[in-house]
Short mmCIF file of C-alpha atoms in Angstrom, two decimals:
data_model
loop_
_atom_site.label_atom_id
_atom_site.label_comp_id
_atom_site.label_asym_id
_atom_site.label_seq_id
_atom_site.Cartn_x
_atom_site.Cartn_y
_atom_site.Cartn_z
CA MET J 1 56.72 58.90 28.86
CA GLU J 2 60.45 61.26 29.07
CA ASP J 3 61.31 60.29 31.97
CA LEU J 4 60.97 58.64 35.75
CA SER J 5 58.98 62.18 37.57
CA ALA J 6 55.63 61.14 36.76
CA ILE J 7 55.75 57.77 38.26
CA VAL J 8 57.61 59.11 41.34
CA VAL J 9 54.69 61.77 41.25
CA PHE J 10 51.63 58.45 41.34
CA THR J 11 53.13 56.47 43.92
CA ARG J 12 53.51 59.79 45.86
CA VAL J 13 49.62 59.88 45.59
CA VAL J 14 49.23 56.84 46.07
CA GLU J 15 50.83 56.67 49.04
CA ALA J 16 49.98 59.19 50.22
CA LYS J 17 46.46 59.74 50.00
CA SER J 18 45.82 63.40 48.99
CA PHE J 19 47.60 65.36 45.95
CA ALA J 20 48.58 68.55 49.26
CA ALA J 21 49.97 65.79 51.42
CA ALA J 22 51.92 64.60 48.83
CA ALA J 23 53.03 68.32 47.66
CA PRO J 24 55.40 68.90 49.66
CA GLN J 25 57.70 65.28 49.59
CA LEU J 26 57.66 66.07 45.95
CA GLY J 27 58.63 69.46 46.59
CA MET J 28 55.88 70.34 44.57
CA THR J 29 52.48 72.59 44.80
CA ALA J 30 49.47 70.70 45.33
CA SER J 31 48.19 72.50 41.58
CA GLY J 32 51.54 71.01 40.09
CA VAL J 33 50.49 67.90 41.17
CA SER J 34 47.01 67.86 40.66
CA ARG J 35 48.51 68.38 36.84
CA ALA J 36 51.41 66.36 36.65
CA ILE J 37 48.12 63.42 36.96
CA ALA J 38 46.19 64.67 34.59
CA ARG J 39 49.02 64.65 32.39
CA LEU J 40 49.92 60.58 32.63
CA GLU J 41 46.50 59.41 32.62
CA ALA J 42 46.00 61.90 29.47
CA GLN J 43 49.26 59.75 28.18
CA LEU J 44 47.42 56.32 29.07
CA GLY J 45 44.50 57.41 28.32
CA VAL J 46 43.35 55.75 31.66
CA ARG J 47 41.66 57.48 34.87
CA LEU J 48 44.59 55.82 37.57
CA LEU J 49 42.59 57.71 40.44
CA SER J 50 39.06 58.52 41.84
CA ARG J 51 38.17 60.85 42.90
CA THR J 52 35.75 62.83 45.93
CA THR J 53 35.61 65.60 48.12
CA ARG J 54 36.17 62.62 51.12
CA ALA J 55 38.42 60.60 49.37
CA LEU J 56 40.65 59.53 47.41
CA ARG J 57 41.80 55.75 45.14
CA THR J 58 43.10 54.24 42.85
CA THR J 59 40.70 52.67 40.68
CA ASP J 60 41.24 48.98 39.25
CA GLU J 61 43.22 50.07 36.13
CA GLY J 62 45.36 52.68 38.59
CA ALA J 63 46.01 49.66 41.57
CA ALA J 64 48.11 47.84 38.94
CA PHE J 65 49.84 50.70 37.36
CA TYR J 66 50.98 51.07 40.95
CA GLU J 67 52.15 48.16 41.68
CA ARG J 68 54.47 47.74 38.24
CA CYS J 69 55.42 51.23 39.45
CA ARG J 70 56.19 50.38 43.34
CA ASP J 71 58.19 47.31 40.98
CA ILE J 72 60.02 49.74 38.57
CA LEU J 73 61.00 52.11 41.58
CA ALA J 74 61.93 49.34 43.45
CA ASP J 75 64.80 47.81 39.96
CA LEU J 76 66.09 51.26 40.01
CA ASN J 77 66.01 51.09 43.98
CA GLU J 78 67.88 47.93 44.15
CA ALA J 79 70.37 49.42 40.72
CA THR J 80 71.87 51.65 42.86
CA GLU J 81 72.29 50.02 46.70
CA ALA J 82 73.77 46.87 44.32
CA ILE J 83 76.14 49.83 42.74
CA GLY J 84 77.02 52.23 45.75
CA GLY J 85 77.68 48.40 47.94
CA ALA J 86 74.41 49.91 50.62
CA ARG J 87 73.31 46.18 50.57
CA ARG J 88 75.60 45.07 52.61
CA ARG J 89 73.93 47.50 54.67
CA PRO J 90 70.33 47.86 54.85
CA GLU J 91 69.78 51.75 54.79
CA GLY J 92 66.48 53.44 54.49
CA ARG J 93 62.30 53.94 54.80
CA LEU J 94 60.55 50.77 55.84
CA ARG J 95 57.10 50.75 56.82
CA VAL J 96 55.36 47.26 58.64
CA ALA J 97 51.84 46.93 59.45
CA THR J 98 50.10 44.70 61.30
CA SER J 99 47.98 44.36 64.37
CA VAL J 100 47.98 46.57 66.94
CA ALA J 101 48.19 43.15 69.34
CA VAL J 102 51.27 41.51 68.20
CA GLY J 103 53.35 44.89 67.78
CA ARG J 104 53.26 45.40 70.71
CA ALA J 105 53.47 42.36 72.45
CA CYS J 106 55.77 40.75 70.16
CA LEU J 107 57.72 43.92 68.35
CA MET J 108 58.08 46.39 70.55
CA PRO J 109 59.68 44.32 73.15
CA HIS J 110 62.26 43.63 69.90
CA LEU J 111 62.88 46.62 68.29
CA PRO J 112 66.18 47.49 69.76
CA ASP J 113 67.57 44.33 68.60
CA PHE J 114 66.29 45.70 65.10
CA ARG J 115 68.26 48.48 65.69
CA THR J 116 71.46 47.42 66.70
CA ARG J 117 71.27 45.22 63.60
CA TYR J 118 70.25 47.52 60.73
CA PRO J 119 70.52 51.47 62.45
CA ASP J 120 70.99 52.08 58.85
CA ILE J 121 66.91 51.83 58.29
CA ARG J 122 63.85 54.20 59.70
CA LEU J 123 61.88 51.43 60.15
CA GLU J 124 57.42 53.11 60.71
CA LEU J 125 54.77 50.40 61.73
CA LEU J 126 52.24 51.30 61.49
CA MET J 127 49.47 49.09 64.16
CA SER J 128 46.03 48.60 63.68
CA ASP J 129 43.25 46.34 64.30
CA ARG J 130 41.63 46.73 60.80
CA PRO J 131 42.83 44.96 57.78
CA THR J 132 45.46 46.72 56.53
CA ASP J 133 45.75 48.04 52.47
CA LEU J 134 49.82 47.12 51.60
CA ILE J 135 49.02 49.98 48.62
CA GLU J 136 46.29 52.37 50.12
CA THR J 137 49.10 52.53 52.10
CA GLY J 138 52.19 52.39 51.19
CA ALA J 139 53.66 49.25 53.28
CA ASP J 140 56.58 47.07 52.04
CA CYS J 141 54.85 44.19 53.75
CA ALA J 142 52.26 43.27 56.74
CA ILE J 143 52.46 40.87 60.18
CA ARG J 144 49.17 38.61 59.35
CA VAL J 145 47.12 35.86 62.30
CA GLY J 146 45.57 33.25 60.98
CA ASP J 147 44.00 32.65 56.95
CA LEU J 148 44.90 34.12 54.80
CA ALA J 149 42.13 36.03 52.36
CA ASP J 150 43.25 35.68 48.22
CA SER J 151 44.91 38.19 46.69
CA SER J 152 47.64 39.25 44.96
CA LEU J 153 50.12 39.09 47.75
CA ILE J 154 52.79 36.92 48.72
CA ALA J 155 52.75 35.50 52.07
CA ARG J 156 55.50 32.73 53.87
CA ARG J 157 54.60 31.21 56.81
CA ILE J 158 57.10 31.83 60.31
CA GLY J 159 55.06 30.25 62.42
CA GLU J 160 51.98 29.91 64.53
CA MET J 161 50.14 31.00 67.92
CA ARG J 162 49.71 28.14 70.67
CA VAL J 163 45.72 28.56 72.61
CA LEU J 164 46.45 29.23 76.52
CA THR J 165 43.89 29.32 78.76
CA CYS J 166 44.40 31.22 81.87
CA ALA J 167 43.28 32.78 84.86
CA ALA J 168 44.39 34.70 87.57
CA PRO J 169 45.50 33.07 91.17
CA GLY J 170 43.37 35.24 93.08
CA TYR J 171 40.46 34.26 90.61
CA LEU J 172 41.43 29.85 90.89
CA GLN J 173 41.86 30.68 94.87
CA ARG J 174 38.14 31.81 94.38
CA HIS J 175 36.65 28.94 92.41
CA GLY J 176 39.19 26.25 91.80
CA VAL J 177 41.19 24.53 89.00
CA PRO J 178 39.50 23.06 86.51
CA ALA J 179 40.86 20.51 85.58
CA SER J 180 39.20 18.41 82.68
CA ILE J 181 37.07 21.15 79.39
CA ASP J 182 34.17 19.73 81.51
CA ASP J 183 34.95 22.14 84.40
CA LEU J 184 34.77 24.43 82.39
CA ASP J 185 30.83 24.76 82.74
CA GLY J 186 31.03 25.55 86.70
CA HIS J 187 33.51 28.73 85.22
CA SER J 188 33.34 32.46 84.79
CA CYS J 189 34.52 32.69 81.33
CA ILE J 190 35.80 36.24 78.94
CA GLY J 191 34.88 35.55 75.91
CA TYR J 192 36.26 36.95 72.67
CA THR J 193 34.74 38.28 69.13
CA LYS J 194 36.09 39.81 65.90
CA GLN J 195 32.47 39.15 64.27
CA PRO J 196 29.40 41.21 63.84
CA ASN J 197 27.11 39.77 65.26
CA GLY J 198 29.53 39.09 68.43
CA ARG J 199 29.46 35.28 69.00
CA PRO J 200 32.67 34.56 71.04
CA LEU J 201 35.09 32.76 69.64
CA ALA J 202 34.64 29.02 70.19
CA TRP J 203 37.27 27.66 72.41
CA MET J 204 40.35 24.91 71.21
CA PHE J 205 41.59 22.04 72.17
CA ASP J 206 44.06 19.83 71.34
CA THR J 207 43.37 16.41 72.94
CA PRO J 208 44.21 13.00 72.09
CA ASP J 209 41.23 12.18 69.73
CA GLY J 210 42.13 15.28 68.71
CA ARG J 211 40.68 19.08 68.12
CA VAL J 212 38.09 20.46 70.26
CA ASN J 213 35.72 23.43 70.44
CA VAL J 214 34.08 23.91 73.26
CA ASP J 215 31.05 27.65 73.37
CA VAL J 216 32.07 28.92 76.34
CA ASP J 217 29.09 30.00 78.44
CA ALA J 218 31.00 33.98 78.29
CA ARG J 219 29.58 36.14 81.32
CA LEU J 220 31.85 39.26 79.07
CA THR J 221 32.42 39.49 75.64
CA ILE J 222 34.79 41.51 74.68
CA ASN J 223 36.94 42.05 70.75
CA ASP J 224 39.62 43.50 71.83
CA ALA J 225 42.33 41.22 72.14
CA GLU J 226 44.57 43.36 74.52
CA ALA J 227 41.18 43.74 76.40
CA VAL J 228 40.44 39.62 77.41
CA LEU J 229 43.93 39.94 78.54
CA GLN J 230 42.87 42.04 81.49
CA ALA J 231 39.77 41.75 82.43
CA GLY J 232 41.95 38.38 82.84
CA VAL J 233 44.65 39.22 85.41
CA MET J 234 41.61 41.76 87.65
CA GLY J 235 40.64 37.87 88.44
CA LEU J 236 37.20 37.81 85.87
CA GLY J 237 36.74 34.66 84.92
CA LEU J 238 38.67 32.03 82.46
CA ILE J 239 40.61 33.24 79.15
CA GLN J 240 42.05 31.76 76.48
CA THR J 241 44.49 33.49 74.16
CA GLY J 242 47.88 33.72 72.96
CA ASP J 243 50.46 32.70 74.20
CA TYR J 244 52.74 35.82 72.28
CA LEU J 245 50.02 37.55 74.86
CA ALA J 246 50.02 35.68 78.36
CA ASN J 247 53.52 35.10 77.99
CA SER J 248 54.71 38.05 80.68
CA TYR J 249 51.61 37.64 82.98
CA LEU J 250 52.10 33.74 83.39
CA GLN J 251 56.01 35.08 83.94
CA ARG J 252 55.08 37.51 86.21
CA GLY J 253 52.56 35.10 88.11
CA GLU J 254 49.56 37.51 87.23
CA LEU J 255 48.17 34.59 85.03
CA ARG J 256 48.18 31.33 86.01
CA LEU J 257 47.96 28.17 82.72
CA VAL J 258 44.90 25.80 83.11
CA LEU J 259 44.20 22.93 81.08
CA PRO J 260 48.32 23.06 80.53
CA ASP J 261 47.88 18.97 78.32
CA VAL J 262 45.11 20.50 76.26
CA ILE J 263 46.63 23.86 74.94
CA ALA J 264 45.52 23.57 71.18
CA ALA J 265 47.89 25.06 68.58
CA GLY J 266 46.26 27.52 66.98
CA PRO J 267 46.20 29.87 64.03
CA PRO J 268 49.76 31.01 62.11
CA VAL J 269 51.31 33.51 61.17
CA TRP J 270 52.65 35.48 58.29
CA ILE J 271 54.84 37.65 56.88
CA VAL J 272 52.80 39.51 53.67
CA TYR J 273 53.96 42.01 51.29
CA PRO J 274 52.77 42.76 47.06
CA GLN J 275 54.52 40.05 44.01
CA ARG J 276 58.00 42.03 42.30
CA ARG J 277 60.38 40.22 40.41
CA HIS J 278 63.36 41.71 43.85
CA LEU J 279 63.02 42.07 47.00
CA SER J 280 64.14 45.38 48.23
CA ALA J 281 67.32 44.93 51.34
CA ARG J 282 65.82 46.51 53.79
CA VAL J 283 62.71 43.59 53.04
CA GLN J 284 64.86 40.93 52.76
CA VAL J 285 66.02 41.23 56.45
CA PHE J 286 63.10 42.16 57.84
CA ILE J 287 61.65 39.08 57.09
CA ASP J 288 64.31 36.63 58.52
CA TRP J 289 65.22 39.49 61.28
CA MET J 290 61.28 37.94 61.96
CA THR J 291 61.09 34.98 60.74
CA ALA J 292 64.31 33.65 63.67
CA LEU J 293 62.38 36.26 66.22
CA PHE J 294 59.56 33.76 65.83
CA ALA J 295 61.19 30.81 65.80
CA SER J 296 63.53 31.67 68.66
CA CYS J 297 60.26 33.32 70.89
CA ALA J 298 58.40 31.55 73.77
CA GLY J 299 54.94 31.92 72.35
CA PHE J 300 55.83 30.43 69.29
CA VAL J 301 56.42 26.87 68.22
CA CYS J 302 58.70 26.44 70.76
CA PRO J 303 58.50 23.24 72.93
CA PHE J 304 55.62 22.06 75.15
CA GLU J 305 58.19 22.06 78.05
CA ARG J 306 58.24 25.68 78.93
CA PRO J 307 58.96 26.11 82.47
CA ARG J 308 58.28 29.11 83.16
CA LEU J 309 54.57 28.63 82.16
CA ALA J 310 54.07 26.81 85.53
CA ALA J 311 49.69 24.91 85.49
CA ALA J 312 47.72 25.85 88.48
CA SER J 313 48.01 23.49 91.38
#
């Protein structure tokens, strides 16, 4: 191809998910965008996009080509930034995908600090509880919790959760405080499920004898982590939740920590991003900022001696 315009058009179409949405961003008409993609496909001899009346998706060849195109454009931006001295002050759009719970509980409270440090970065948060395809959404990186599926993405572990068992003070006054894992049998427990069959996740505890998983008799099961937290605050029963979610409620006294001696280490937290030779300065500073944030955050990888998480008595 004679210039970079073709790959700019292609990458913008993939990220916008339609010719019509990409057209105004490119200063073109939708028909002009369609013709540009058709010429590119003819030049390459492969179909890059699968078009239906309801969706526009990359083919396998298109997905691979998109990754290469992103690398080319990223390298070009890096070269431009280096020549212009902008690497000392990262700027431009940074699109980050994350779950709703992590976005609200972990990122939102600390965004003023990020904005102060990097005022020229235009941050876009894509918060969804559904798995996010970085290619389809055009995300530069994503925050993910738990075990990762095999993929071509590069993963950097930045922390891990702790799993806390909590209840509202009113509930504990009415029903008593469980003194051991066995005492859970006499309590109303609120389950959390991520499974299509609705079965709640087992509760986890780390004891001197090792990890113990307990299938609690959940009187209420919810498939949203924040709703589970709210049910606990309302006094509907015991809950088990990530410390990053519970911390502020514990500090305000709306929840109380129970079974503090068997708090379990929960799932790891990762930042994932596409493979490329060079990370943009925007992505690199965000990764470094998140790593430092999670290392210092009370809800992640910190000593258990946290006075504000006072156990119920």
